[in-house]
Amino acid sequence: MDMSAEELDSVATFYNLIFRKPVGRHVILLCDSISCWVMGYENIRLQLTKRLNIKYGETSADGRFTILPNPCLGTCDCAPALMIDSDLYRNIKVEQLDDILRKYE
Ligand code: FES
């Protein structure tokens, strides 16, 4: 690409969907911006990390999921929100998480 490693890295860090290390088969992007934070983001984060037994940036032992924080997903009126791959979930409730995760093998 005729670029230095530093130039390539600066491009990669600009785009949040360019992963700089291996990820699971599905990537969960959990919005941690203000509307989602106010509407229960922390409970969603706690339940997801507990359920998958991973922290942000980690991949579940079965290789299914990687969870990453993400700035606003553009659906603030339906907070809290998360994305799994290209699927957007809005107005998420903790009780829905198991059903949502079950869709992804
Ligand atoms: S703040 Fe979460 S979607 Fe905008």
mmCIF file of C-alpha atoms and ligand atoms in Angstrom:
data_model
loop_
_atom_site.group_PDB
_atom_site.id
_atom_site.type_symbol
_atom_site.label_atom_id
_atom_site.label_comp_id
_atom_site.label_asym_id
_atom_site.label_seq_id
_atom_site.Cartn_x
_atom_site.Cartn_y
_atom_site.Cartn_z
ATOM 1 C CA MET A 1 0.000 0.000 0.000
ATOM 2 C CA ASP A 2 3.063 2.202 0.028
ATOM 3 C CA MET A 3 2.205 3.453 3.528
ATOM 4 C CA SER A 4 4.176 3.377 6.725
ATOM 5 C CA ALA A 5 2.878 1.287 9.607
ATOM 6 C CA GLU A 6 2.066 4.527 11.458
ATOM 7 C CA GLU A 7 0.015 5.893 8.533
ATOM 8 C CA LEU A 8 -1.883 2.642 8.202
ATOM 9 C CA ASP A 9 -2.529 2.535 11.936
ATOM 10 C CA SER A 10 -3.864 6.095 11.926
ATOM 11 C CA VAL A 11 -6.383 5.144 9.223
ATOM 12 C CA ALA A 12 -7.368 1.966 11.062
ATOM 13 C CA THR A 13 -7.988 3.783 14.332
ATOM 14 C CA PHE A 14 -10.242 6.344 12.623
ATOM 15 C CA TYR A 15 -12.790 3.717 11.547
ATOM 16 C CA ASN A 16 -14.439 1.794 14.352
ATOM 17 C CA LEU A 17 -15.294 -1.179 12.128
ATOM 18 C CA ILE A 18 -11.697 -1.869 11.210
ATOM 19 C CA PHE A 19 -10.658 -4.245 13.945
ATOM 20 C CA ARG A 20 -6.995 -4.165 14.819
ATOM 21 C CA LYS A 21 -6.993 -7.547 16.449
ATOM 22 C CA PRO A 22 -9.056 -10.690 15.903
ATOM 23 C CA VAL A 23 -12.719 -10.549 16.937
ATOM 24 C CA GLY A 24 -15.451 -13.121 17.467
ATOM 25 C CA ARG A 25 -17.891 -14.314 14.818
ATOM 26 C CA HIS A 26 -20.247 -11.527 15.925
ATOM 27 C CA VAL A 27 -19.346 -8.082 17.200
ATOM 28 C CA ILE A 28 -21.587 -6.343 19.699
ATOM 29 C CA LEU A 29 -21.301 -2.560 19.576
ATOM 30 C CA LEU A 30 -22.885 -1.127 22.693
ATOM 31 C CA CYS A 31 -23.646 2.570 22.607
ATOM 32 C CA ASP A 32 -22.191 4.360 25.615
ATOM 33 C CA SER A 33 -23.137 7.921 24.671
ATOM 34 C CA ILE A 34 -25.335 10.231 26.695
ATOM 35 C CA SER A 35 -28.881 9.185 25.719
ATOM 36 C CA CYS A 36 -28.133 5.509 26.122
ATOM 37 C CA TRP A 37 -26.224 6.152 29.314
ATOM 38 C CA VAL A 38 -29.212 7.992 30.787
ATOM 39 C CA MET A 39 -31.643 5.289 29.635
ATOM 40 C CA GLY A 40 -29.918 2.300 31.206
ATOM 41 C CA TYR A 41 -26.719 1.602 29.315
ATOM 42 C CA GLU A 42 -24.913 0.504 32.471
ATOM 43 C CA ASN A 43 -27.401 -2.266 33.238
ATOM 44 C CA ILE A 44 -27.152 -3.516 29.659
ATOM 45 C CA ARG A 45 -23.358 -3.463 29.821
ATOM 46 C CA LEU A 46 -23.265 -5.284 33.158
ATOM 47 C CA GLN A 47 -25.654 -7.987 31.993
ATOM 48 C CA LEU A 48 -23.878 -8.515 28.656
ATOM 49 C CA THR A 49 -20.415 -8.734 30.173
ATOM 50 C CA LYS A 50 -21.695 -11.045 32.914
ATOM 51 C CA ARG A 51 -23.645 -13.251 30.488
ATOM 52 C CA LEU A 52 -20.681 -13.570 28.092
ATOM 53 C CA ASN A 53 -18.077 -13.539 30.849
ATOM 54 C CA ILE A 54 -15.944 -10.968 29.034
ATOM 55 C CA LYS A 55 -14.963 -7.322 29.343
ATOM 56 C CA TYR A 56 -14.953 -4.696 26.627
ATOM 57 C CA GLY A 57 -12.532 -5.636 23.872
ATOM 58 C CA GLU A 58 -12.587 -9.318 24.719
ATOM 59 C CA THR A 59 -14.047 -12.301 22.869
ATOM 60 C CA SER A 60 -16.170 -14.970 24.527
ATOM 61 C CA ALA A 61 -14.491 -18.334 25.120
ATOM 62 C CA ASP A 62 -16.603 -19.969 22.408
ATOM 63 C CA GLY A 63 -15.535 -17.332 19.870
ATOM 64 C CA ARG A 64 -19.105 -16.173 19.289
ATOM 65 C CA PHE A 65 -19.019 -12.592 20.522
ATOM 66 C CA THR A 66 -16.714 -9.647 20.962
ATOM 67 C CA ILE A 67 -18.141 -6.678 22.799
ATOM 68 C CA LEU A 68 -16.976 -3.136 22.124
ATOM 69 C CA PRO A 69 -18.103 0.278 23.341
ATOM 70 C CA ASN A 70 -19.361 2.529 20.596
ATOM 71 C CA PRO A 71 -20.221 6.203 20.422
ATOM 72 C CA CYS A 72 -23.764 7.120 19.377
ATOM 73 C CA LEU A 73 -25.420 4.677 16.991
ATOM 74 C CA GLY A 74 -27.703 7.426 15.706
ATOM 75 C CA THR A 75 -30.883 6.232 17.333
ATOM 76 C CA CYS A 76 -30.845 8.313 20.505
ATOM 77 C CA ASP A 77 -34.638 8.592 20.629
ATOM 78 C CA CYS A 78 -34.770 4.821 21.101
ATOM 79 C CA ALA A 79 -32.035 4.454 23.712
ATOM 80 C CA PRO A 80 -30.481 2.284 24.931
ATOM 81 C CA ALA A 81 -29.216 0.766 21.708
ATOM 82 C CA LEU A 82 -26.728 -1.799 20.499
ATOM 83 C CA MET A 83 -25.695 -3.373 17.220
ATOM 84 C CA ILE A 84 -24.741 -6.960 16.547
ATOM 85 C CA ASP A 85 -23.031 -7.213 13.178
ATOM 86 C CA SER A 86 -25.354 -5.084 11.011
ATOM 87 C CA ASP A 87 -28.486 -5.570 13.157
ATOM 88 C CA LEU A 88 -29.574 -2.569 15.195
ATOM 89 C CA TYR A 89 -31.490 -3.130 18.442
ATOM 90 C CA ARG A 90 -33.272 -0.213 20.048
ATOM 91 C CA ASN A 91 -35.088 0.334 23.339
ATOM 92 C CA ILE A 92 -33.158 -2.611 24.721
ATOM 93 C CA LYS A 93 -34.245 -4.090 28.011
ATOM 94 C CA VAL A 94 -32.068 -6.408 30.072
ATOM 95 C CA GLU A 95 -34.749 -9.103 29.864
ATOM 96 C CA GLN A 96 -34.397 -9.196 26.048
ATOM 97 C CA LEU A 97 -30.664 -9.882 25.951
ATOM 98 C CA ASP A 98 -30.768 -13.679 26.124
ATOM 99 C CA ASP A 99 -33.282 -13.859 23.261
ATOM 100 C CA ILE A 100 -31.195 -11.459 21.192
ATOM 101 C CA LEU A 101 -27.934 -13.347 21.794
ATOM 102 C CA ARG A 102 -29.601 -16.660 20.962
ATOM 103 C CA LYS A 103 -30.062 -15.493 17.342
ATOM 104 C CA TYR A 104 -26.323 -15.554 16.738
ATOM 105 C CA GLU A 105 -24.378 -18.803 16.497
HETATM 106 S S1 FES B 1 -26.690 8.022 22.453
HETATM 107 FE FE1 FES B 1 -27.005 5.910 22.064
HETATM 108 S S2 FES B 1 -27.814 5.916 20.066
HETATM 109 FE FE2 FES B 1 -27.306 7.992 20.395
#
